[in-house]
Amino acid sequence: MTGRLNSSFPAPELSTGLMLWQVTNAWQREIRAALAPFDLTHVQFVLLAVLTHADDGTPVTQRELARRAATDPMMTSQVLRTLEGKRLVERLPHPVDRRARAVAATPAGIDLANHANAAVEAADHSYFSTLGPKVPDFTESLAALYAANDDANESDSAPA
């Protein structure tokens, strides 16, 4: 039996959500290829890069890292264990909060993060170059969508 999808879009390629899904999948393929030589998954790279960028001498907890990277805290914990096994990060006692552990990139992790970041930025530049001078506007639009979603998530979790 065949049917017709009831949709406000006369053609699938006119759906913003579907197009975002397809573009995201294509971009992620490019990023996976850029990260393959570094033996890093995309989420491993994101956490390592965010941790390396945040390294200003202030201890970063696992929860803070998850917040900064916009990743699930439980998944962040699992990925950090993998990065720790690769000796790219280390968990240390937090200097103030005895219950928390501070997470820091090792020198090898910092070196790998910087090399991988150069490859990711090159892949981004190549992938988004199709937009030409519209790249800053596109990035601004994505930031607006993220901020609106982030604000909605914060209000959903705020106590009533």
mmCIF file of N, CA and C in Angstrom, residues 12-127:
data_model
loop_
_atom_site.group_PDB
_atom_site.id
_atom_site.type_symbol
_atom_site.label_atom_id
_atom_site.label_comp_id
_atom_site.label_asym_id
_atom_site.label_seq_id
_atom_site.Cartn_x
_atom_site.Cartn_y
_atom_site.Cartn_z
ATOM 1 N N PRO A 12 10.176 17.767 -0.695
ATOM 2 C CA PRO A 12 10.999 17.570 0.510
ATOM 3 C C PRO A 12 12.141 18.577 0.658
ATOM 4 N N GLU A 13 12.762 18.951 -0.453
ATOM 5 C CA GLU A 13 13.905 19.867 -0.377
ATOM 6 C C GLU A 13 13.512 21.291 0.027
ATOM 7 N N LEU A 14 12.234 21.542 0.187
ATOM 8 C CA LEU A 14 11.769 22.850 0.660
ATOM 9 C C LEU A 14 11.585 22.868 2.182
ATOM 10 N N SER A 15 11.784 21.726 2.825
ATOM 11 C CA SER A 15 11.683 21.626 4.277
ATOM 12 C C SER A 15 13.013 22.047 4.918
ATOM 13 N N THR A 16 12.987 23.108 5.698
ATOM 14 C CA THR A 16 14.207 23.591 6.361
ATOM 15 C C THR A 16 14.791 22.508 7.253
ATOM 16 N N GLY A 17 13.934 21.832 8.009
ATOM 17 C CA GLY A 17 14.420 20.790 8.910
ATOM 18 C C GLY A 17 15.086 19.642 8.176
ATOM 19 N N LEU A 18 14.472 19.181 7.107
ATOM 20 C CA LEU A 18 15.065 18.094 6.329
ATOM 21 C C LEU A 18 16.389 18.535 5.721
ATOM 22 N N MET A 19 16.430 19.742 5.186
ATOM 23 C CA MET A 19 17.678 20.228 4.596
ATOM 24 C C MET A 19 18.778 20.349 5.660
ATOM 25 N N LEU A 20 18.419 20.829 6.853
ATOM 26 C CA LEU A 20 19.399 20.910 7.936
ATOM 27 C C LEU A 20 19.913 19.521 8.288
ATOM 28 N N TRP A 21 19.028 18.548 8.351
ATOM 29 C CA TRP A 21 19.410 17.161 8.630
ATOM 30 C C TRP A 21 20.398 16.654 7.574
ATOM 31 N N GLN A 22 20.082 16.883 6.300
ATOM 32 C CA GLN A 22 20.945 16.391 5.231
ATOM 33 C C GLN A 22 22.298 17.099 5.222
ATOM 34 N N VAL A 23 22.290 18.407 5.426
ATOM 35 C CA VAL A 23 23.535 19.170 5.464
ATOM 36 C C VAL A 23 24.380 18.742 6.659
ATOM 37 N N THR A 24 23.737 18.559 7.809
ATOM 38 C CA THR A 24 24.463 18.123 9.010
ATOM 39 C C THR A 24 25.131 16.782 8.781
ATOM 40 N N ASN A 25 24.415 15.844 8.182
ATOM 41 C CA ASN A 25 25.006 14.528 7.908
ATOM 42 C C ASN A 25 26.188 14.631 6.956
ATOM 43 N N ALA A 26 26.062 15.435 5.905
ATOM 44 C CA ALA A 26 27.160 15.598 4.952
ATOM 45 C C ALA A 26 28.363 16.256 5.620
ATOM 46 N N TRP A 27 28.111 17.292 6.434
ATOM 47 C CA TRP A 27 29.205 17.975 7.137
ATOM 48 C C TRP A 27 29.890 17.022 8.116
ATOM 49 N N GLN A 28 29.109 16.236 8.839
ATOM 50 C CA GLN A 28 29.700 15.293 9.796
ATOM 51 C C GLN A 28 30.588 14.262 9.100
ATOM 52 N N ARG A 29 30.218 13.837 7.893
ATOM 53 C CA ARG A 29 31.083 12.932 7.129
ATOM 54 C C ARG A 29 32.434 13.587 6.863
ATOM 55 N N GLU A 30 32.413 14.873 6.507
ATOM 56 C CA GLU A 30 33.663 15.601 6.255
ATOM 57 C C GLU A 30 34.504 15.700 7.527
ATOM 58 N N ILE A 31 33.863 15.984 8.644
ATOM 59 C CA ILE A 31 34.585 16.109 9.910
ATOM 60 C C ILE A 31 35.143 14.764 10.341
ATOM 61 N N ARG A 32 34.372 13.694 10.190
ATOM 62 C CA ARG A 32 34.889 12.349 10.530
ATOM 63 C C ARG A 32 36.128 12.041 9.701
ATOM 64 N N ALA A 33 36.096 12.371 8.430
ATOM 65 C CA ALA A 33 37.252 12.120 7.560
ATOM 66 C C ALA A 33 38.448 12.961 8.002
ATOM 67 N N ALA A 34 38.213 14.208 8.398
ATOM 68 C CA ALA A 34 39.310 15.072 8.846
ATOM 69 C C ALA A 34 39.916 14.570 10.148
ATOM 70 N N LEU A 35 39.103 13.956 11.000
ATOM 71 C CA LEU A 35 39.584 13.493 12.308
ATOM 72 C C LEU A 35 40.157 12.076 12.286
ATOM 73 N N ALA A 36 39.883 11.324 11.240
ATOM 74 C CA ALA A 36 40.342 9.930 11.165
ATOM 75 C C ALA A 36 41.850 9.781 11.379
ATOM 76 N N PRO A 37 42.694 10.631 10.767
ATOM 77 C CA PRO A 37 44.137 10.464 10.981
ATOM 78 C C PRO A 37 44.584 10.682 12.433
ATOM 79 N N PHE A 38 43.723 11.297 13.227
ATOM 80 C CA PHE A 38 44.068 11.603 14.619
ATOM 81 C C PHE A 38 43.479 10.584 15.594
ATOM 82 N N ASP A 39 42.775 9.581 15.062
ATOM 83 C CA ASP A 39 42.136 8.551 15.877
ATOM 84 C C ASP A 39 41.212 9.171 16.919
ATOM 85 N N LEU A 40 40.440 10.172 16.485
ATOM 86 C CA LEU A 40 39.479 10.833 17.359
ATOM 87 C C LEU A 40 38.094 10.791 16.722
ATOM 88 N N THR A 41 37.091 10.524 17.541
ATOM 89 C CA THR A 41 35.721 10.690 17.080
ATOM 90 C C THR A 41 35.397 12.177 17.181
ATOM 91 N N HIS A 42 34.282 12.561 16.611
ATOM 92 C CA HIS A 42 33.910 13.972 16.644
ATOM 93 C C HIS A 42 33.699 14.449 18.083
ATOM 94 N N VAL A 43 32.985 13.665 18.881
ATOM 95 C CA VAL A 43 32.734 14.089 20.261
ATOM 96 C C VAL A 43 34.024 14.087 21.088
ATOM 97 N N GLN A 44 34.926 13.149 20.836
ATOM 98 C CA GLN A 44 36.218 13.175 21.526
ATOM 99 C C GLN A 44 36.965 14.458 21.188
ATOM 100 N N PHE A 45 36.945 14.820 19.910
ATOM 101 C CA PHE A 45 37.610 16.052 19.497
ATOM 102 C C PHE A 45 36.975 17.260 20.161
ATOM 103 N N VAL A 46 35.653 17.338 20.154
ATOM 104 C CA VAL A 46 34.967 18.501 20.729
ATOM 105 C C VAL A 46 35.340 18.654 22.198
ATOM 106 N N LEU A 47 35.268 17.577 22.960
ATOM 107 C CA LEU A 47 35.594 17.670 24.384
ATOM 108 C C LEU A 47 37.053 18.039 24.602
ATOM 109 N N LEU A 48 37.949 17.437 23.838
ATOM 110 C CA LEU A 48 39.369 17.751 23.975
ATOM 111 C C LEU A 48 39.659 19.192 23.565
ATOM 112 N N ALA A 49 39.036 19.653 22.493
ATOM 113 C CA ALA A 49 39.252 21.034 22.031
ATOM 114 C C ALA A 49 38.683 22.037 23.028
ATOM 115 N N VAL A 50 37.479 21.784 23.537
ATOM 116 C CA VAL A 50 36.876 22.695 24.514
ATOM 117 C C VAL A 50 37.721 22.728 25.776
ATOM 118 N N LEU A 51 38.190 21.571 26.205
ATOM 119 C CA LEU A 51 39.031 21.502 27.397
ATOM 120 C C LEU A 51 40.352 22.238 27.175
ATOM 121 N N THR A 52 40.954 22.069 26.020
ATOM 122 C CA THR A 52 42.209 22.750 25.705
ATOM 123 C C THR A 52 41.994 24.256 25.632
ATOM 124 N N HIS A 53 40.902 24.674 25.022
ATOM 125 C CA HIS A 53 40.596 26.102 24.909
ATOM 126 C C HIS A 53 40.337 26.712 26.279
ATOM 127 N N ALA A 54 39.728 25.937 27.173
ATOM 128 C CA ALA A 54 39.359 26.439 28.500
ATOM 129 C C ALA A 54 40.544 26.465 29.466
ATOM 130 N N ASP A 55 41.672 25.917 29.063
ATOM 131 C CA ASP A 55 42.801 25.776 29.984
ATOM 132 C C ASP A 55 43.473 27.113 30.259
ATOM 133 N N ASP A 56 42.926 27.823 31.237
ATOM 134 C CA ASP A 56 43.510 29.097 31.648
ATOM 135 C C ASP A 56 44.043 29.004 33.079
ATOM 136 N N GLY A 57 44.219 27.781 33.546
ATOM 137 C CA GLY A 57 44.701 27.575 34.898
ATOM 138 C C GLY A 57 43.580 27.366 35.899
ATOM 139 N N THR A 58 42.334 27.673 35.506
ATOM 140 C CA THR A 58 41.189 27.464 36.379
ATOM 141 C C THR A 58 40.720 26.025 36.221
ATOM 142 N N PRO A 59 40.543 25.290 37.319
ATOM 143 C CA PRO A 59 40.101 23.900 37.201
ATOM 144 C C PRO A 59 38.738 23.796 36.527
ATOM 145 N N VAL A 60 38.607 22.821 35.637
ATOM 146 C CA VAL A 60 37.357 22.571 34.919
ATOM 147 C C VAL A 60 36.830 21.222 35.391
ATOM 148 N N THR A 61 35.613 21.224 35.896
ATOM 149 C CA THR A 61 35.000 19.959 36.294
ATOM 150 C C THR A 61 34.392 19.288 35.072
ATOM 151 N N GLN A 62 34.109 18.016 35.227
ATOM 152 C CA GLN A 62 33.464 17.255 34.161
ATOM 153 C C GLN A 62 32.118 17.886 33.810
ATOM 154 N N ARG A 63 31.361 18.291 34.821
ATOM 155 C CA ARG A 63 30.046 18.910 34.589
ATOM 156 C C ARG A 63 30.199 20.229 33.828
ATOM 157 N N GLU A 64 31.194 21.025 34.195
ATOM 158 C CA GLU A 64 31.435 22.304 33.516
ATOM 159 C C GLU A 64 31.856 22.058 32.071
ATOM 160 N N LEU A 65 32.689 21.060 31.848
ATOM 161 C CA LEU A 65 33.101 20.724 30.487
ATOM 162 C C LEU A 65 31.891 20.324 29.649
ATOM 163 N N ALA A 66 31.012 19.502 30.207
ATOM 164 C CA ALA A 66 29.803 19.090 29.482
ATOM 165 C C ALA A 66 28.949 20.304 29.149
ATOM 166 N N ARG A 67 28.831 21.236 30.094
ATOM 167 C CA ARG A 67 28.039 22.444 29.839
ATOM 168 C C ARG A 67 28.667 23.267 28.722
ATOM 169 N N ARG A 68 29.966 23.475 28.780
ATOM 170 C CA ARG A 68 30.645 24.289 27.762
ATOM 171 C C ARG A 68 30.582 23.642 26.382
ATOM 172 N N ALA A 69 30.653 22.324 26.338
ATOM 173 C CA ALA A 69 30.632 21.615 25.050
ATOM 174 C C ALA A 69 29.217 21.301 24.581
ATOM 175 N N ALA A 70 28.223 21.588 25.437
ATOM 176 C CA ALA A 70 26.817 21.273 25.144
ATOM 177 C C ALA A 70 26.644 19.787 24.865
ATOM 178 N N THR A 71 27.244 18.967 25.745
ATOM 179 C CA THR A 71 27.126 17.519 25.625
ATOM 180 C C THR A 71 26.446 16.968 26.867
ATOM 181 N N ASP A 72 25.904 15.779 26.752
ATOM 182 C CA ASP A 72 25.267 15.112 27.872
ATOM 183 C C ASP A 72 26.319 14.762 28.928
ATOM 184 N N PRO A 73 26.083 15.076 30.198
ATOM 185 C CA PRO A 73 27.084 14.806 31.245
ATOM 186 C C PRO A 73 27.489 13.333 31.345
ATOM 187 N N MET A 74 26.544 12.403 31.207
ATOM 188 C CA MET A 74 26.875 10.983 31.301
ATOM 189 C C MET A 74 27.746 10.556 30.121
ATOM 190 N N MET A 75 27.384 11.005 28.924
ATOM 191 C CA MET A 75 28.186 10.684 27.751
ATOM 192 C C MET A 75 29.568 11.315 27.863
ATOM 193 N N THR A 76 29.617 12.534 28.411
ATOM 194 C CA THR A 76 30.893 13.218 28.603
ATOM 195 C C THR A 76 31.799 12.379 29.490
ATOM 196 N N SER A 77 31.255 11.819 30.543
ATOM 197 C CA SER A 77 32.027 10.975 31.450
ATOM 198 C C SER A 77 32.609 9.771 30.712
ATOM 199 N N GLN A 78 31.794 9.133 29.884
ATOM 200 C CA GLN A 78 32.249 7.960 29.139
ATOM 201 C C GLN A 78 33.355 8.328 28.151
ATOM 202 N N VAL A 79 33.178 9.444 27.451
ATOM 203 C CA VAL A 79 34.177 9.868 26.469
ATOM 204 C C VAL A 79 35.474 10.273 27.169
ATOM 205 N N LEU A 80 35.355 10.933 28.315
ATOM 206 C CA LEU A 80 36.553 11.305 29.064
ATOM 207 C C LEU A 80 37.339 10.084 29.506
ATOM 208 N N ARG A 81 36.639 9.006 29.855
ATOM 209 C CA ARG A 81 37.349 7.763 30.215
ATOM 210 C C ARG A 81 38.171 7.263 29.026
ATOM 211 N N THR A 82 37.588 7.349 27.839
ATOM 212 C CA THR A 82 38.315 6.933 26.633
ATOM 213 C C THR A 82 39.525 7.830 26.402
ATOM 214 N N LEU A 83 39.324 9.153 26.512
ATOM 215 C CA LEU A 83 40.443 10.085 26.323
ATOM 216 C C LEU A 83 41.510 9.900 27.392
ATOM 217 N N GLU A 84 41.093 9.557 28.595
ATOM 218 C CA GLU A 84 42.043 9.294 29.672
ATOM 219 C C GLU A 84 42.852 8.031 29.353
ATOM 220 N N GLY A 85 42.180 7.025 28.814
ATOM 221 C CA GLY A 85 42.863 5.801 28.403
ATOM 222 C C GLY A 85 43.887 6.046 27.306
ATOM 223 N N LYS A 86 43.633 7.045 26.478
ATOM 224 C CA LYS A 86 44.576 7.428 25.415
ATOM 225 C C LYS A 86 45.645 8.391 25.943
ATOM 226 N N ARG A 87 45.564 8.713 27.217
ATOM 227 C CA ARG A 87 46.491 9.635 27.884
ATOM 228 C C ARG A 87 46.449 11.047 27.282
ATOM 229 N N LEU A 88 45.241 11.446 26.878
ATOM 230 C CA LEU A 88 45.053 12.785 26.319
ATOM 231 C C LEU A 88 44.468 13.745 27.350
ATOM 232 N N VAL A 89 43.819 13.189 28.365
ATOM 233 C CA VAL A 89 43.302 13.982 29.481
ATOM 234 C C VAL A 89 43.623 13.257 30.780
ATOM 235 N N GLU A 90 43.566 14.030 31.856
ATOM 236 C CA GLU A 90 43.720 13.427 33.178
ATOM 237 C C GLU A 90 42.710 14.046 34.115
ATOM 238 N N ARG A 91 42.290 13.242 35.068
ATOM 239 C CA ARG A 91 41.358 13.714 36.093
ATOM 240 C C ARG A 91 42.155 13.853 37.387
ATOM 241 N N LEU A 92 42.047 15.023 37.966
ATOM 242 C CA LEU A 92 42.813 15.348 39.165
ATOM 243 C C LEU A 92 41.867 15.749 40.284
ATOM 244 N N PRO A 93 42.316 15.656 41.524
ATOM 245 C CA PRO A 93 41.466 16.164 42.606
ATOM 246 C C PRO A 93 41.210 17.663 42.408
ATOM 247 N N HIS A 94 39.970 18.071 42.619
ATOM 248 C CA HIS A 94 39.632 19.488 42.494
ATOM 249 C C HIS A 94 40.214 20.224 43.693
ATOM 250 N N PRO A 95 40.851 21.363 43.472
ATOM 251 C CA PRO A 95 41.504 22.063 44.579
ATOM 252 C C PRO A 95 40.548 22.646 45.623
ATOM 253 N N VAL A 96 39.273 22.828 45.274
ATOM 254 C CA VAL A 96 38.319 23.443 46.204
ATOM 255 C C VAL A 96 37.204 22.481 46.602
ATOM 256 N N ASP A 97 36.640 21.773 45.643
ATOM 257 C CA ASP A 97 35.500 20.896 45.873
ATOM 258 C C ASP A 97 35.979 19.447 45.970
ATOM 259 N N ARG A 98 35.957 18.886 47.161
ATOM 260 C CA ARG A 98 36.446 17.517 47.366
ATOM 261 C C ARG A 98 35.623 16.473 46.622
ATOM 262 N N ARG A 99 34.363 16.794 46.330
ATOM 263 C CA ARG A 99 33.497 15.842 45.633
ATOM 264 C C ARG A 99 33.765 15.813 44.129
ATOM 265 N N ALA A 100 34.358 16.862 43.619
ATOM 266 C CA ALA A 100 34.543 16.987 42.165
ATOM 267 C C ALA A 100 35.962 16.605 41.758
ATOM 268 N N ARG A 101 36.083 16.285 40.495
ATOM 269 C CA ARG A 101 37.394 16.035 39.891
ATOM 270 C C ARG A 101 37.610 17.110 38.830
ATOM 271 N N ALA A 102 38.810 17.614 38.773
ATOM 272 C CA ALA A 102 39.171 18.566 37.723
ATOM 273 C C ALA A 102 39.687 17.764 36.532
ATOM 274 N N VAL A 103 39.311 18.195 35.358
ATOM 275 C CA VAL A 103 39.747 17.525 34.132
ATOM 276 C C VAL A 103 40.713 18.464 33.418
ATOM 277 N N ALA A 104 41.819 17.913 32.959
ATOM 278 C CA ALA A 104 42.812 18.726 32.247
ATOM 279 C C ALA A 104 43.371 17.937 31.069
ATOM 280 N N ALA A 105 43.663 18.638 30.004
ATOM 281 C CA ALA A 105 44.330 18.006 28.864
ATOM 282 C C ALA A 105 45.800 17.813 29.218
ATOM 283 N N THR A 106 46.340 16.684 28.820
ATOM 284 C CA THR A 106 47.768 16.430 29.010
ATOM 285 C C THR A 106 48.533 17.162 27.908
ATOM 286 N N PRO A 107 49.847 17.281 28.032
ATOM 287 C CA PRO A 107 50.600 17.893 26.923
ATOM 288 C C PRO A 107 50.349 17.186 25.585
ATOM 289 N N ALA A 108 50.244 15.854 25.610
ATOM 290 C CA ALA A 108 49.952 15.122 24.361
ATOM 291 C C ALA A 108 48.550 15.469 23.864
ATOM 292 N N GLY A 109 47.604 15.642 24.782
ATOM 293 C CA GLY A 109 46.241 16.012 24.405
ATOM 294 C C GLY A 109 46.171 17.398 23.796
ATOM 295 N N ILE A 110 46.924 18.327 24.381
ATOM 296 C CA ILE A 110 46.959 19.693 23.842
ATOM 297 C C ILE A 110 47.549 19.694 22.438
ATOM 298 N N ASP A 111 48.625 18.955 22.256
ATOM 299 C CA ASP A 111 49.264 18.877 20.942
ATOM 300 C C ASP A 111 48.308 18.269 19.913
ATOM 301 N N LEU A 112 47.653 17.177 20.289
ATOM 302 C CA LEU A 112 46.725 16.527 19.367
ATOM 303 C C LEU A 112 45.527 17.432 19.075
ATOM 304 N N ALA A 113 45.006 18.100 20.104
ATOM 305 C CA ALA A 113 43.862 19.000 19.908
ATOM 306 C C ALA A 113 44.208 20.094 18.901
ATOM 307 N N ASN A 114 45.402 20.648 19.007
ATOM 308 C CA ASN A 114 45.790 21.717 18.086
ATOM 309 C C ASN A 114 45.966 21.219 16.656
ATOM 310 N N HIS A 115 46.570 20.043 16.483
ATOM 311 C CA HIS A 115 46.718 19.494 15.140
ATOM 312 C C HIS A 115 45.354 19.115 14.540
ATOM 313 N N ALA A 116 44.523 18.474 15.347
ATOM 314 C CA ALA A 116 43.201 18.080 14.863
ATOM 315 C C ALA A 116 42.346 19.310 14.569
ATOM 316 N N ASN A 117 42.471 20.337 15.392
ATOM 317 C CA ASN A 117 41.687 21.556 15.176
ATOM 318 C C ASN A 117 42.035 22.207 13.837
ATOM 319 N N ALA A 118 43.302 22.199 13.485
ATOM 320 C CA ALA A 118 43.702 22.756 12.186
ATOM 321 C C ALA A 118 43.028 21.983 11.049
ATOM 322 N N ALA A 119 42.963 20.662 11.181
ATOM 323 C CA ALA A 119 42.316 19.838 10.146
ATOM 324 C C ALA A 119 40.805 20.095 10.106
ATOM 325 N N VAL A 120 40.183 20.233 11.275
ATOM 326 C CA VAL A 120 38.740 20.490 11.337
ATOM 327 C C VAL A 120 38.418 21.860 10.758
ATOM 328 N N GLU A 121 39.215 22.867 11.113
ATOM 329 C CA GLU A 121 38.959 24.200 10.565
ATOM 330 C C GLU A 121 39.154 24.228 9.055
ATOM 331 N N ALA A 122 40.117 23.477 8.538
ATOM 332 C CA ALA A 122 40.311 23.396 7.087
ATOM 333 C C ALA A 122 39.104 22.707 6.433
ATOM 334 N N ALA A 123 38.613 21.646 7.069
ATOM 335 C CA ALA A 123 37.432 20.947 6.539
ATOM 336 C C ALA A 123 36.209 21.866 6.567
ATOM 337 N N ASP A 124 36.041 22.609 7.655
ATOM 338 C CA ASP A 124 34.935 23.569 7.740
ATOM 339 C C ASP A 124 35.039 24.606 6.629
ATOM 340 N N HIS A 125 36.223 25.168 6.480
ATOM 341 C CA HIS A 125 36.422 26.197 5.456
ATOM 342 C C HIS A 125 36.062 25.648 4.070
ATOM 343 N N SER A 126 36.536 24.461 3.784
ATOM 344 C CA SER A 126 36.256 23.857 2.489
ATOM 345 C C SER A 126 34.758 23.585 2.323
ATOM 346 N N TYR A 127 34.147 23.004 3.345
ATOM 347 C CA TYR A 127 32.734 22.633 3.246
ATOM 348 C C TYR A 127 31.839 23.858 3.087
#
